[in-house]
XYZ file of C-alpha atoms in Angstrom:
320
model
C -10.106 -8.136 7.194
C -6.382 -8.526 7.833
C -4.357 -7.216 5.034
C -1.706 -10.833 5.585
C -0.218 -10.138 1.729
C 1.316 -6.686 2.972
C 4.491 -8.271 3.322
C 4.470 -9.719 0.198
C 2.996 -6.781 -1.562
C 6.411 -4.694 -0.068
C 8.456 -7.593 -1.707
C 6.956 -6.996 -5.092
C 7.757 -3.064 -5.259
C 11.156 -4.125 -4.063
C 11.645 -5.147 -7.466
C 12.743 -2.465 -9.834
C 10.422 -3.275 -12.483
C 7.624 -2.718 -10.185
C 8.825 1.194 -9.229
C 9.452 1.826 -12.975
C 6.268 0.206 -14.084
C 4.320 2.726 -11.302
C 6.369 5.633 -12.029
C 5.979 5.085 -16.339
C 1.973 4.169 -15.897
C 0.351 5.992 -12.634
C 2.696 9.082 -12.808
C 1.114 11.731 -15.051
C 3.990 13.558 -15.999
C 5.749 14.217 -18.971
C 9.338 14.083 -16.938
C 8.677 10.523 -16.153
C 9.892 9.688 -19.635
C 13.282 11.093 -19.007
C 14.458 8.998 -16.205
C 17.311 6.765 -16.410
C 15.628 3.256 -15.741
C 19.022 1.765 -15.768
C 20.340 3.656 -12.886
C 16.718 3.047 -10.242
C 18.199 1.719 -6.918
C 16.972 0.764 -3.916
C 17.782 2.599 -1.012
C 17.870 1.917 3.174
C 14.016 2.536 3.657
C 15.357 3.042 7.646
C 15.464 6.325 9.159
C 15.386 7.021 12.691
C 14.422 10.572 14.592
C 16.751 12.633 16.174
C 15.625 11.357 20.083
C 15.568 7.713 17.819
C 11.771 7.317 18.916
C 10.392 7.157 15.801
C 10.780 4.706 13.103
C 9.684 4.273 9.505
C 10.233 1.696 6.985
C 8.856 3.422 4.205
C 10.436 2.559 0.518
C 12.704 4.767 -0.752
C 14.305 4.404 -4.488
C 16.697 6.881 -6.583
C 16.732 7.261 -10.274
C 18.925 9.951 -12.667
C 16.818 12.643 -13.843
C 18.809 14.471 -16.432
C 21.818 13.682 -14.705
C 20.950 14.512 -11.354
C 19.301 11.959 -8.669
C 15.566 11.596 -7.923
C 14.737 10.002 -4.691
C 11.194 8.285 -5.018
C 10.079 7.857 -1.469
C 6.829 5.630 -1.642
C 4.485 4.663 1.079
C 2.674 1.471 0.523
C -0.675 2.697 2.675
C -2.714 -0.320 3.851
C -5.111 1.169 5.742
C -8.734 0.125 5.502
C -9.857 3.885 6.176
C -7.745 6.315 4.787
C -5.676 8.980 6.762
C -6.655 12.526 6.730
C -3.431 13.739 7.664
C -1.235 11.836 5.674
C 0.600 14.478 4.284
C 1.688 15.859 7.690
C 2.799 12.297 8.250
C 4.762 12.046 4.723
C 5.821 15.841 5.528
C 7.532 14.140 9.084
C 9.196 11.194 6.717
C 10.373 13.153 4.405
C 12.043 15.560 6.954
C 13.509 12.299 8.464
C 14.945 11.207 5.209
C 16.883 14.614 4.203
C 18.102 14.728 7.869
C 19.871 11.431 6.954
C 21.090 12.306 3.687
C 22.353 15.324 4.738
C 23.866 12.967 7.611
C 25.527 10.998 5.393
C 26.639 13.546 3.375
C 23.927 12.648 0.013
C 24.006 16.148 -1.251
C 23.611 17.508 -4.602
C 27.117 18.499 -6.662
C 25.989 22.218 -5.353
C 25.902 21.037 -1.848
C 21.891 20.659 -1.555
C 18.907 18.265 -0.612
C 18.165 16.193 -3.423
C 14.573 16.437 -5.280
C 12.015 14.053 -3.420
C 8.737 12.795 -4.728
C 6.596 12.040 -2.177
C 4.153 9.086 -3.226
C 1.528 7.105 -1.853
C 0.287 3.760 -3.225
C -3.523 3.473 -1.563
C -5.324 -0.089 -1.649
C -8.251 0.316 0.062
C -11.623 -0.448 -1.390
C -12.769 3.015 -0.125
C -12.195 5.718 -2.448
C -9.370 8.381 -0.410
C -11.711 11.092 -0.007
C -8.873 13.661 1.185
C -7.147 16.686 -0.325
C -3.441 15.625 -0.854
C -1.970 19.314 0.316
C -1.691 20.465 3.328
C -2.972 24.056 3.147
C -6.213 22.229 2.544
C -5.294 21.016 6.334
C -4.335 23.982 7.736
C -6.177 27.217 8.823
C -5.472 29.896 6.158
C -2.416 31.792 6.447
C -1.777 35.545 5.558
C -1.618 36.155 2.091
C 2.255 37.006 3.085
C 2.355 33.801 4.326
C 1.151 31.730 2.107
C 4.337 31.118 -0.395
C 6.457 29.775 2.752
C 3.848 26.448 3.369
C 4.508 23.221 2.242
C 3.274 21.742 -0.993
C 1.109 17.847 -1.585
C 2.537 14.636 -2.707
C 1.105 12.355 -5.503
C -1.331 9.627 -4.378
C -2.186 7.025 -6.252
C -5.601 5.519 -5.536
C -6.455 1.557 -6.677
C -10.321 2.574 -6.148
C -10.111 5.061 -8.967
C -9.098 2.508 -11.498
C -11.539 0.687 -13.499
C -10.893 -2.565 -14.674
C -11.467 -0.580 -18.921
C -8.501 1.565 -17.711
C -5.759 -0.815 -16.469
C -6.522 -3.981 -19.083
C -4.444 -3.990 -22.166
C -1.591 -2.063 -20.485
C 1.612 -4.565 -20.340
C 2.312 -2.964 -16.813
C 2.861 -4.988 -13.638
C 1.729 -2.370 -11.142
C -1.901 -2.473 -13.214
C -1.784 -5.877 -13.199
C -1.519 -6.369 -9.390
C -4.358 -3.278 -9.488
C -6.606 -5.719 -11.824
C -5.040 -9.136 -9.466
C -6.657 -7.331 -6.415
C -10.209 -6.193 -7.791
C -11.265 -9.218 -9.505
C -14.084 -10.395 -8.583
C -14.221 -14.096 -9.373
C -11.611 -16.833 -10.135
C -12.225 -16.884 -14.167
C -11.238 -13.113 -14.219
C -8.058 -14.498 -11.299
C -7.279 -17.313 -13.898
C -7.353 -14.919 -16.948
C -4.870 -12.142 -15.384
C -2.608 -15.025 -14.540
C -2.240 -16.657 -17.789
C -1.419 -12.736 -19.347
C 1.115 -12.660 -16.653
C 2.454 -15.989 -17.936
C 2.469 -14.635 -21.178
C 4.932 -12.119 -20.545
C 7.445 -12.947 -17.717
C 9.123 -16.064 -19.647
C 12.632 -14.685 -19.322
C 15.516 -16.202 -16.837
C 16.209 -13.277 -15.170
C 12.547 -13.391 -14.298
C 12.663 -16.497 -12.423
C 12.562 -14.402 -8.840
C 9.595 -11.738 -9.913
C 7.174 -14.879 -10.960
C 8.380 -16.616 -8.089
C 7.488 -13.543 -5.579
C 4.012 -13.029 -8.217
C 3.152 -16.272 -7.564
C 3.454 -16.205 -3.577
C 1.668 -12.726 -3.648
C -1.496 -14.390 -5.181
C -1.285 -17.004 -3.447
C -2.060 -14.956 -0.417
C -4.867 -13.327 -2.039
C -6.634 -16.447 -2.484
C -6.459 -17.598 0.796
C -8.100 -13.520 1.639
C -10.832 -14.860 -0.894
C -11.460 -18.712 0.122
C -12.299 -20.654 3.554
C -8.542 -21.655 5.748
C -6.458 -24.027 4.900
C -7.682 -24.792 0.952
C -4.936 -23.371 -0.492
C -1.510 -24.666 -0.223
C 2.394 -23.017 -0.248
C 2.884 -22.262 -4.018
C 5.660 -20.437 -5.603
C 5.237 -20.829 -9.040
C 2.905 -19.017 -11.593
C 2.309 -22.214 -13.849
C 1.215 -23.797 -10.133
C -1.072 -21.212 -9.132
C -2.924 -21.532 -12.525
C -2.915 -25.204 -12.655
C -4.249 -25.546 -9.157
C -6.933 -23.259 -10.330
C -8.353 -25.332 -13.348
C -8.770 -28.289 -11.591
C -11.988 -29.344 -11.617
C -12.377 -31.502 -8.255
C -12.449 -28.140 -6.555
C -15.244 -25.406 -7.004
C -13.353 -22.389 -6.128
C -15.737 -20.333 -7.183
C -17.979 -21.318 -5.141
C -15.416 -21.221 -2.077
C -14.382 -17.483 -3.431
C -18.443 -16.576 -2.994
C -18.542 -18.334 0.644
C -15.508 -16.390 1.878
C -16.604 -13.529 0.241
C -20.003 -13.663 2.527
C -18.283 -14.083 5.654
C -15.505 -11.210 4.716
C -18.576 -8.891 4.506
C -20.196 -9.944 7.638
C -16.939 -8.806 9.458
C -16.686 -5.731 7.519
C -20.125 -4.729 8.567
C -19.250 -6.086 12.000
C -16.079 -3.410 12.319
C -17.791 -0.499 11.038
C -20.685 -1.102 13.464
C -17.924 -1.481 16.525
C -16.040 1.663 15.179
C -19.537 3.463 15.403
C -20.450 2.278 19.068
C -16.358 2.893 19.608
C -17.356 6.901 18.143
C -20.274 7.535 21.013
C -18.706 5.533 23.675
C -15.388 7.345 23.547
C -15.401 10.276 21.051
C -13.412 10.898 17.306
C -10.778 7.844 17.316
C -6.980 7.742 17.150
C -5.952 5.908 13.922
C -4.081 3.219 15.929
C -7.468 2.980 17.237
C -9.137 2.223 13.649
C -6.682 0.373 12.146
C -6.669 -2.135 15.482
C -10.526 -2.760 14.521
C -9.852 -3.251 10.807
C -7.180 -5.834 11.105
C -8.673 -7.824 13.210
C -10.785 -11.313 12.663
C -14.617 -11.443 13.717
C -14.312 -13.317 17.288
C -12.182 -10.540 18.236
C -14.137 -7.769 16.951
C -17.124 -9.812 18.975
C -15.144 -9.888 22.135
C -14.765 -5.764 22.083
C -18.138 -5.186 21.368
C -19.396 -7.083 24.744
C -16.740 -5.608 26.399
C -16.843 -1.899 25.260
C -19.356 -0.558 28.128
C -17.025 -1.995 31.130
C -14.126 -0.425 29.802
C -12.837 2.854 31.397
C -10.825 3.840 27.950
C -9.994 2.776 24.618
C -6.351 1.499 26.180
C -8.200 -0.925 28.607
C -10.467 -2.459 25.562
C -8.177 -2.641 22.580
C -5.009 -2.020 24.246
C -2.280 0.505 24.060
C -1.167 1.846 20.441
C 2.268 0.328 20.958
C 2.007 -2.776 22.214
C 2.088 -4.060 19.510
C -1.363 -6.733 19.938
């Protein structure tokens, strides 16, 4: 249920080859091919609101684009249900982000707001089902009107990726795509030794070495507590997978079982959650989806004593 590897999956794209990898294979543009790999940089991800309420911790990269900068401002979106109004929330980010540029003083050489491209990296299993503009969000303006509304961004969906389309490709991002929808731990085992394969250089010591932790977190998603222990190489992670004093296949089909008996047990709750208390907040949703079975079990005997969704699950920032 939890996503626990979202940490680690935000210290993968911190690593350049990771943003160039997405940007060269998920990025259907011919411009892509024209950026300056050599220059991509990380930037401050931190940007705080005017009344400093709101805070995001989004990732934010540049890279020269013919001799200008590109900021790449990418959203890593974890949700188990994905977000209707997502671009009104990147539209709010992005806002955010300019306001500190311009801050800062991060203009153009003509005194302007640099180019932005608004991008969102979606893991969930279920396909994103929403329009990525928001005039698709908004009533229909004036025909006069309709030239001053904001534009989309570019979402990248795992779901839509077959395992044909992304094998083959020497391209980390559809690795971790292919790492994440495998469905046993021969196909696992296989990934990793292609990985090995190809990250054999020093100065790849650090990305195996984050790799490594990254899957190891996504076998303990896929097999009972406490089986697998604190690993941080590749070779490791392999070896401790051909042993053959441990069936981890079969432990991959038993925690497999009991990750869809909580699945089903959410989506029931979020229905009885629906008719008990109306449409849902997200904070709401994405309360139910990260959490474990006993306490999905404890909200569903509690929901019809509670005056509000606050009293059950608790407020949306408290953080619980």
């Amino acid at each position: 249920m939890a996503h626990t590897h979202d940490s680690g999956y935000k210290l993968l794209f911190s690593n350049p080859a990771f943003i160039r990898d997405l940007l060269l294979g998920f990025v259907p543009h011919e411009w892509v091919r024209q950026l300056d790999f050599a220059t991509l940089e990380p930037l401050n991800g931190h940007y705080v609101s005017e009344d400093m309420r709101q805070r995001h911790e989004d990732m934010v990269w540049r890279v020269r684009l013919r001799g200008d900068w590109l900021h790449i401002y990418l959203l890593l979106e974890f949700q188990s249900t994905p977000d209707r109004f997502m671009v009104l929330r990147l539209l709010s980010y992005i806002g955010l982000f300019w306001q500190q540029l311009e801050k800062q003083g991060q203009l153009t050489d003509d005194k302007r707001l640099p180019p932005v491209l608004p991008l969102v990296l979606y893991n969930g299993e279920q396909e994103w089902p929403y329009p990525t503009e928001l005039a698709a969000l908004c009533h229909p303006p004036p025909k006069d009107l309709r030239s001053f509304q904001p534009q989309d961004y570019l979402l990248i969906d795992e779901s839509r990726y077959e395992e044909e389309q992304l094998a083959g490709q020497r391209n980390l991002v559809a690795t971790l795509m292919r790492l994440e929808h495998a469905r046993d731990v021969q196909r696992l085992q296989a990934i990793i030794e292609e990985l090995l394969t190809w990250l054999r250089l020093d100065d790849q010591t650090a990305l195996r070495r984050n790799l490594a932790q990254w899957i190891v977190r996504l076998i303990r998603r896929r097999v009972p507590r406490g089986e697998v222990p604190e690993l941080t190489d590749l070779l490791e992670v392999n070896t401790m997978l051909a042993r053959r004093d441990i069936d981890w296949g079969a432990k991959w089909k038993q925690q497999g079982r009991e990750e869809g008996r909580e699945e089903g047990q959410a989506a029931l709750l979020l229905r009885q959650l629906s008719k008990r208390f109306g449409p849902l907040p997200e904070w709401a949703v994405q309360r139910v989806a990260r959490a474990g079975g006993q306490r999905i079990g404890q909200w569903a005997e509690a929901i019809f004593d509670a005056q509000d969704l606050e009293e059950l699950l608790g407020t949306a920032d408290d953080g619980a």
